[in-house]
Every structure is written in structure tokens, then in C-alpha cells.
mmCIF file of C-alpha atoms and ligand atoms in Angstrom:
data_model
loop_
_atom_site.group_PDB
_atom_site.id
_atom_site.type_symbol
_atom_site.label_atom_id
_atom_site.label_comp_id
_atom_site.label_asym_id
_atom_site.label_seq_id
_atom_site.Cartn_x
_atom_site.Cartn_y
_atom_site.Cartn_z
ATOM 1 C CA UNK A 44 0.000 0.000 0.000
ATOM 2 C CA UNK A 45 1.283 3.525 -0.791
ATOM 3 C CA UNK A 46 2.254 5.790 2.106
ATOM 4 C CA UNK A 47 -0.396 8.381 3.064
ATOM 5 C CA UNK A 48 -0.266 11.339 0.701
ATOM 6 C CA UNK A 49 1.745 9.511 -1.997
ATOM 7 C CA UNK A 50 0.079 8.563 -5.268
ATOM 8 C CA UNK A 51 -0.487 4.856 -5.966
ATOM 9 C CA UNK A 52 2.380 4.315 -8.474
ATOM 10 C CA UNK A 53 3.259 0.698 -7.908
ATOM 11 C CA UNK A 54 6.895 1.819 -7.409
ATOM 12 C CA UNK A 55 6.723 1.139 -3.670
ATOM 13 C CA UNK A 56 6.373 -2.622 -4.254
ATOM 14 C CA UNK A 57 9.050 -4.554 -2.322
ATOM 15 C CA UNK A 58 12.481 -5.088 -3.915
ATOM 16 C CA UNK A 59 13.574 -4.680 -7.536
ATOM 17 C CA UNK A 60 13.030 -7.714 -9.776
ATOM 18 C CA UNK A 61 15.983 -10.148 -9.801
ATOM 19 C CA UNK A 62 17.820 -10.033 -13.145
ATOM 20 C CA UNK A 63 17.363 -13.091 -15.341
ATOM 21 C CA UNK A 64 20.812 -12.767 -16.890
ATOM 22 C CA UNK A 65 24.198 -11.783 -15.441
ATOM 23 C CA UNK A 66 27.304 -10.572 -17.236
ATOM 24 C CA UNK A 67 29.845 -13.095 -15.962
ATOM 25 C CA UNK A 68 33.523 -13.906 -16.153
ATOM 26 C CA UNK A 69 36.062 -16.092 -14.335
ATOM 27 C CA UNK A 70 39.085 -14.239 -13.012
ATOM 28 C CA UNK A 71 42.097 -14.110 -10.759
ATOM 29 C CA UNK A 72 41.309 -11.637 -7.998
ATOM 30 C CA UNK A 73 44.228 -10.033 -6.111
ATOM 31 C CA UNK A 74 44.766 -10.170 -2.356
ATOM 32 C CA UNK A 75 45.161 -6.766 -0.668
ATOM 33 C CA UNK A 76 48.962 -6.609 -0.912
ATOM 34 C CA UNK A 77 48.930 -7.563 -4.597
ATOM 35 C CA UNK A 78 46.158 -5.068 -5.275
ATOM 36 C CA UNK A 79 48.235 -2.288 -3.672
ATOM 37 C CA UNK A 80 51.276 -3.242 -5.729
ATOM 38 C CA UNK A 81 49.233 -3.343 -8.959
ATOM 39 C CA UNK A 82 47.788 0.015 -8.110
ATOM 40 C CA UNK A 83 51.261 1.512 -7.634
ATOM 41 C CA UNK A 84 52.194 0.210 -11.082
ATOM 42 C CA UNK A 85 48.960 1.722 -12.431
ATOM 43 C CA UNK A 86 50.016 5.139 -11.131
ATOM 44 C CA UNK A 87 53.504 4.692 -12.582
ATOM 45 C CA UNK A 88 52.164 3.709 -16.007
ATOM 46 C CA UNK A 89 49.673 6.564 -15.884
ATOM 47 C CA UNK A 90 52.564 9.026 -15.463
ATOM 48 C CA UNK A 91 54.023 7.721 -18.729
ATOM 49 C CA UNK A 92 50.984 6.906 -20.821
ATOM 50 C CA UNK A 93 48.042 8.896 -19.438
ATOM 51 C CA UNK A 94 44.452 7.740 -19.877
ATOM 52 C CA UNK A 95 41.976 6.633 -17.212
ATOM 53 C CA UNK A 96 43.273 4.515 -14.331
ATOM 54 C CA UNK A 97 41.186 1.490 -13.284
ATOM 55 C CA UNK A 98 39.714 1.833 -9.804
ATOM 56 C CA UNK A 99 41.842 -0.090 -7.292
ATOM 57 C CA UNK A 100 39.019 -2.480 -6.391
ATOM 58 C CA UNK A 101 38.490 -3.595 -9.986
ATOM 59 C CA UNK A 102 41.929 -4.895 -11.002
ATOM 60 C CA UNK A 103 41.962 -8.569 -12.041
ATOM 61 C CA UNK A 104 43.052 -11.058 -14.685
ATOM 62 C CA UNK A 105 40.250 -12.493 -16.812
ATOM 63 C CA UNK A 106 40.549 -16.263 -17.239
ATOM 64 C CA UNK A 107 37.363 -16.869 -19.244
ATOM 65 C CA UNK A 108 34.741 -14.374 -20.350
ATOM 66 C CA UNK A 109 31.135 -15.611 -20.576
ATOM 67 C CA UNK A 110 29.213 -12.375 -21.089
ATOM 68 C CA UNK A 111 25.460 -12.239 -20.604
ATOM 69 C CA UNK A 112 24.403 -15.580 -19.093
ATOM 70 C CA UNK A 113 20.963 -16.790 -17.941
ATOM 71 C CA UNK A 114 20.952 -17.256 -14.149
ATOM 72 C CA UNK A 115 19.605 -20.810 -14.619
ATOM 73 C CA UNK A 116 23.041 -21.696 -16.016
ATOM 74 C CA UNK A 117 24.882 -20.733 -12.813
ATOM 75 C CA UNK A 118 24.736 -24.324 -11.530
ATOM 76 C CA UNK A 119 26.336 -25.608 -14.699
ATOM 77 C CA UNK A 120 29.073 -22.943 -14.456
ATOM 78 C CA UNK A 121 29.786 -23.901 -10.861
ATOM 79 C CA UNK A 122 30.134 -27.547 -11.931
ATOM 80 C CA UNK A 123 32.659 -26.514 -14.605
ATOM 81 C CA UNK A 124 34.768 -24.676 -12.027
ATOM 82 C CA UNK A 125 34.449 -27.557 -9.531
ATOM 83 C CA UNK A 126 36.034 -29.820 -12.148
ATOM 84 C CA UNK A 127 39.209 -27.696 -12.309
ATOM 85 C CA UNK A 128 41.960 -29.373 -10.252
ATOM 86 C CA UNK A 129 45.139 -27.469 -11.037
ATOM 87 C CA UNK A 130 47.952 -26.255 -8.771
ATOM 88 C CA UNK A 131 48.477 -22.974 -6.930
ATOM 89 C CA UNK A 132 51.383 -20.901 -8.267
ATOM 90 C CA UNK A 133 53.089 -17.537 -8.210
ATOM 91 C CA UNK A 134 52.627 -15.161 -11.109
ATOM 92 C CA UNK A 135 55.299 -12.509 -11.568
ATOM 93 C CA UNK A 136 53.952 -9.497 -13.447
ATOM 94 C CA UNK A 137 56.979 -7.639 -14.712
ATOM 95 C CA UNK A 138 56.175 -6.419 -18.216
ATOM 96 C CA UNK A 139 54.037 -3.441 -19.217
ATOM 97 C CA UNK A 140 52.153 -3.626 -22.491
ATOM 98 C CA UNK A 141 49.933 -1.425 -24.635
ATOM 99 C CA UNK A 142 47.255 -2.433 -27.132
ATOM 100 C CA UNK A 143 46.698 0.220 -29.776
ATOM 101 C CA UNK A 144 43.383 -1.206 -31.040
ATOM 102 C CA UNK A 145 41.614 -0.651 -27.705
ATOM 103 C CA UNK A 146 44.008 1.911 -26.124
ATOM 104 C CA UNK A 147 44.546 -0.290 -23.071
ATOM 105 C CA UNK A 148 47.693 -0.142 -20.935
ATOM 106 C CA UNK A 149 48.351 -3.305 -18.961
ATOM 107 C CA UNK A 150 50.800 -5.243 -16.838
ATOM 108 C CA UNK A 151 51.677 -8.772 -17.881
ATOM 109 C CA UNK A 152 54.240 -11.499 -17.382
ATOM 110 C CA UNK A 153 57.430 -11.954 -19.406
ATOM 111 C CA UNK A 154 57.119 -15.643 -18.462
ATOM 112 C CA UNK A 155 53.730 -17.314 -18.038
ATOM 113 C CA UNK A 156 53.987 -20.209 -15.536
ATOM 114 C CA UNK A 157 52.735 -23.579 -16.861
ATOM 115 C CA UNK A 158 50.240 -23.767 -13.963
ATOM 116 C CA UNK A 159 48.560 -20.608 -15.227
ATOM 117 C CA UNK A 160 48.111 -22.074 -18.690
ATOM 118 C CA UNK A 161 46.869 -25.331 -17.157
ATOM 119 C CA UNK A 162 44.266 -23.417 -15.139
ATOM 120 C CA UNK A 163 43.040 -21.466 -18.174
ATOM 121 C CA UNK A 164 43.092 -24.603 -20.306
ATOM 122 C CA UNK A 165 41.176 -26.758 -17.794
ATOM 123 C CA UNK A 166 38.569 -24.077 -17.139
ATOM 124 C CA UNK A 167 37.950 -23.320 -20.804
ATOM 125 C CA UNK A 168 37.827 -27.026 -21.692
ATOM 126 C CA UNK A 169 35.202 -27.624 -18.991
ATOM 127 C CA UNK A 170 33.175 -24.613 -20.172
ATOM 128 C CA UNK A 171 33.372 -25.682 -23.783
ATOM 129 C CA UNK A 172 32.354 -29.224 -22.820
ATOM 130 C CA UNK A 173 29.284 -27.825 -21.076
ATOM 131 C CA UNK A 174 28.321 -25.847 -24.171
ATOM 132 C CA UNK A 175 29.467 -22.364 -23.149
ATOM 133 C CA UNK A 176 30.982 -20.214 -25.894
ATOM 134 C CA UNK A 177 34.556 -19.413 -24.914
ATOM 135 C CA UNK A 178 37.236 -17.262 -26.495
ATOM 136 C CA UNK A 179 39.345 -19.257 -28.947
ATOM 137 C CA UNK A 180 42.118 -16.652 -29.018
ATOM 138 C CA UNK A 181 45.371 -17.517 -27.243
ATOM 139 C CA UNK A 182 45.235 -16.321 -23.641
ATOM 140 C CA UNK A 183 47.536 -13.416 -22.728
ATOM 141 C CA UNK A 184 47.486 -12.976 -18.940
ATOM 142 C CA UNK A 185 47.203 -9.259 -18.274
ATOM 143 C CA UNK A 186 45.914 -6.792 -15.717
ATOM 144 C CA UNK A 187 44.258 -3.829 -17.417
ATOM 145 C CA UNK A 188 45.472 -0.696 -15.610
ATOM 146 C CA UNK A 189 44.707 2.134 -18.067
ATOM 147 C CA UNK A 190 41.861 2.770 -20.484
ATOM 148 C CA UNK A 191 41.852 5.288 -23.306
ATOM 149 C CA UNK A 192 45.588 5.627 -22.917
ATOM 150 C CA UNK A 193 48.049 7.089 -25.426
ATOM 151 C CA UNK A 194 50.821 4.518 -24.848
ATOM 152 C CA UNK A 195 54.417 5.295 -25.770
ATOM 153 C CA UNK A 196 57.841 4.035 -24.766
ATOM 154 C CA UNK A 197 57.511 1.050 -22.440
ATOM 155 C CA UNK A 198 58.778 1.943 -18.958
ATOM 156 C CA UNK A 199 60.540 -0.518 -16.656
ATOM 157 C CA UNK A 200 58.116 -1.743 -13.987
ATOM 158 C CA UNK A 201 58.853 -3.089 -10.510
ATOM 159 C CA UNK A 202 57.796 -6.756 -10.698
ATOM 160 C CA UNK A 203 54.591 -7.598 -8.823
ATOM 161 C CA UNK A 204 54.712 -11.052 -7.213
ATOM 162 C CA UNK A 205 51.178 -12.407 -7.029
ATOM 163 C CA UNK A 206 50.627 -15.629 -5.043
ATOM 164 C CA UNK A 207 47.677 -17.333 -6.718
ATOM 165 C CA UNK A 208 45.782 -19.834 -4.586
ATOM 166 C CA UNK A 209 42.266 -19.460 -5.948
ATOM 167 C CA UNK A 210 40.093 -18.137 -8.776
ATOM 168 C CA UNK A 211 36.650 -16.512 -8.789
ATOM 169 C CA UNK A 212 33.418 -16.082 -10.714
ATOM 170 C CA UNK A 213 32.523 -12.405 -11.100
ATOM 171 C CA UNK A 214 29.364 -10.547 -12.129
ATOM 172 C CA UNK A 215 29.971 -7.293 -14.004
ATOM 173 C CA UNK A 216 27.624 -4.346 -14.090
ATOM 174 C CA UNK A 217 28.350 -1.159 -16.024
ATOM 175 C CA UNK A 218 27.244 2.124 -14.445
ATOM 176 C CA UNK A 219 27.927 5.640 -15.753
ATOM 177 C CA UNK A 220 31.036 5.789 -13.531
ATOM 178 C CA UNK A 221 32.465 2.549 -14.948
ATOM 179 C CA UNK A 222 32.354 -1.198 -14.386
ATOM 180 C CA UNK A 223 31.427 -2.632 -10.980
ATOM 181 C CA UNK A 224 32.322 -6.198 -10.197
ATOM 182 C CA UNK A 225 30.903 -8.571 -7.620
ATOM 183 C CA UNK A 226 32.758 -11.754 -6.705
ATOM 184 C CA UNK A 227 30.030 -14.412 -6.611
ATOM 185 C CA UNK A 228 32.072 -17.467 -5.704
ATOM 186 C CA UNK A 229 35.641 -18.625 -5.098
ATOM 187 C CA UNK A 230 37.503 -21.912 -5.821
ATOM 188 C CA UNK A 231 40.791 -22.986 -4.236
ATOM 189 C CA UNK A 232 43.674 -24.307 -6.299
ATOM 190 C CA UNK A 233 45.677 -27.328 -5.078
ATOM 191 C CA UNK A 234 48.570 -26.566 -2.736
HETATM 192 P P1 ATP B 1691 33.296 -1.887 -19.627
HETATM 193 O O1 ATP B 1691 33.028 -2.910 -20.681
HETATM 194 O O2 ATP B 1691 32.065 -1.416 -18.929
HETATM 195 O O3 ATP B 1691 34.190 -0.792 -20.059
HETATM 196 P P2 ATP B 1691 34.932 -3.923 -18.470
HETATM 197 O O4 ATP B 1691 35.457 -4.215 -19.838
HETATM 198 O O5 ATP B 1691 35.902 -3.828 -17.340
HETATM 199 O O6 ATP B 1691 34.089 -2.595 -18.438
HETATM 200 P P3 ATP B 1691 33.326 -6.206 -18.914
HETATM 201 O O7 ATP B 1691 33.143 -5.791 -20.336
HETATM 202 O O8 ATP B 1691 32.180 -6.767 -18.165
HETATM 203 O O9 ATP B 1691 33.869 -5.014 -18.047
HETATM 204 O O10 ATP B 1691 34.511 -7.259 -18.910
HETATM 205 C C1 ATP B 1691 34.897 -7.961 -17.765
HETATM 206 C C2 ATP B 1691 36.260 -8.558 -18.018
HETATM 207 O O11 ATP B 1691 36.191 -9.454 -19.134
HETATM 208 C C3 ATP B 1691 37.327 -7.536 -18.388
HETATM 209 O O12 ATP B 1691 38.575 -8.010 -17.884
HETATM 210 C C4 ATP B 1691 37.339 -7.556 -19.889
HETATM 211 O O13 ATP B 1691 38.606 -7.206 -20.411
HETATM 212 C C5 ATP B 1691 37.051 -9.017 -20.180
HETATM 213 N N1 ATP B 1691 36.326 -9.160 -21.447
HETATM 214 C C6 ATP B 1691 35.271 -8.437 -21.858
HETATM 215 N N2 ATP B 1691 34.823 -8.860 -23.047
HETATM 216 C C7 ATP B 1691 35.622 -9.887 -23.404
HETATM 217 C C8 ATP B 1691 35.682 -10.782 -24.531
HETATM 218 N N3 ATP B 1691 34.825 -10.679 -25.544
HETATM 219 N N4 ATP B 1691 36.640 -11.727 -24.541
HETATM 220 C C9 ATP B 1691 37.516 -11.839 -23.525
HETATM 221 N N5 ATP B 1691 37.515 -11.048 -22.435
HETATM 222 C C10 ATP B 1691 36.593 -10.087 -22.380
HETATM 223 MG MG1 MG B 1692 34.260 -4.449 -21.603
#
């Protein structure tokens, strides 16, 4: 019922409707210390290349991008991730990169550990097996730090040592002030 004096609009009904699709992706999500270190590199790269820095709480590495997904398929996605049994590892991010086609400045790894490729391979194989459309392009592990950036000479970056013991499923929502991410669930890697 509307409050006294307010017109009967129907807008006071309880709760907004739950969405029937979510924009989803699997990712590596940094611990606090790694996030701080990535953020310092973001500031350093921004001094050289300009553009828009990613908010500190959004930095990540995408492992598999699903895009808009019906919520009924969440159970199937969880089963895919449950099937991944690869080892924990350390990723050393020591190499800045710039992609001209999308004006993104990023931090990546001069050497990708085999465990990282095994994780991406196992996850994408499980997703593909369950009928999800996954990216066929070779995976380049990278943390996007700058958008709409000019790029330029590649500066030396202090290596960021990222201990990776789990991966996450994330829902992405785009608001006028940029992307907002919500970690929905987390899976441990083998120690
Ligand atoms: P916005 O699109 O609002 O600028 P965003 O790119 O950060 O923000 P999403 O588009 O939801 O947010 O993407 C989430 C993550 O998935 C990002 O790391 C993005 O680079 C990656 N991603 C997006 N689209 C694809 C795609 N088609 N293939 C692979 N990765 C993708
Ligand atoms: Mg995007």
C-alpha cells in the first residue's frame, strides 16, 4: 500500500526484480597486498601513458569471459569450475604492455607459468564441454590498468609477485562511472 499522501504508483512494491541474466567472467582476484602493488604500477604507467586509471578495487586477470548468461546456467558454471583441479602458483607481473586497437595499458608477465596455462586450459575445456561459448584466441594474462591511454615508450616496472591460490566467478555491471564487479564465488587451487 502507498504511504499516506503519496500517489499509488506501484513503485513502492518490495524489492527490484531479480535479473534473469548476469554478465559473468572467471578471473584471478588479487589479495590486498597484490592489489596495492598493482595500483602503484597503475600510477607509474599513468605518469608515462596517461588515460583513465582502473579503480583499485576492480583490477583482475580475466581467465574466461562468458558475457550475458541466464541465471539458470549458474549451476552448470559452478560444476565446470568444480572440475578444475590445477595447482596454486606464483605469477610474476613484470612487463608493461599497450594495445593500440583498444588503447589499453596493462601489466603482464614476461614468463607465463605452466600452472597458469593449465588453469586457463582446464577451465575453458570444462566450459566448452558444457556448451558455453569461450574465447578461442590464445590467452595473454594481463591486468588492465589504463583505459583510453596514449601509450608510448615502455617503462621498466617493478615486478609484482602475485601468489595465486584461488580463482573466482565475477558478475559485471556497467554504471555511468564505470564497471562494478561482484565476486560471486571462489575456488581454491591445489597446494
Ligand atoms: P566496460 O566494458 O564497462 O568498459 P569492463 O570491460 O571492465 O568494463 P566487462 O566488459 O564486463 O567489463 O569485462 C569484464 C572482463 O572481461 C574484463 O577483464 C574484460 O577485459 C574481459 N572481457 C570483456 N569482453 C571480453 C571478450 N569478448 N573476450 C575476452 N575477455 C573479455
Ligand atoms: Mg568491456
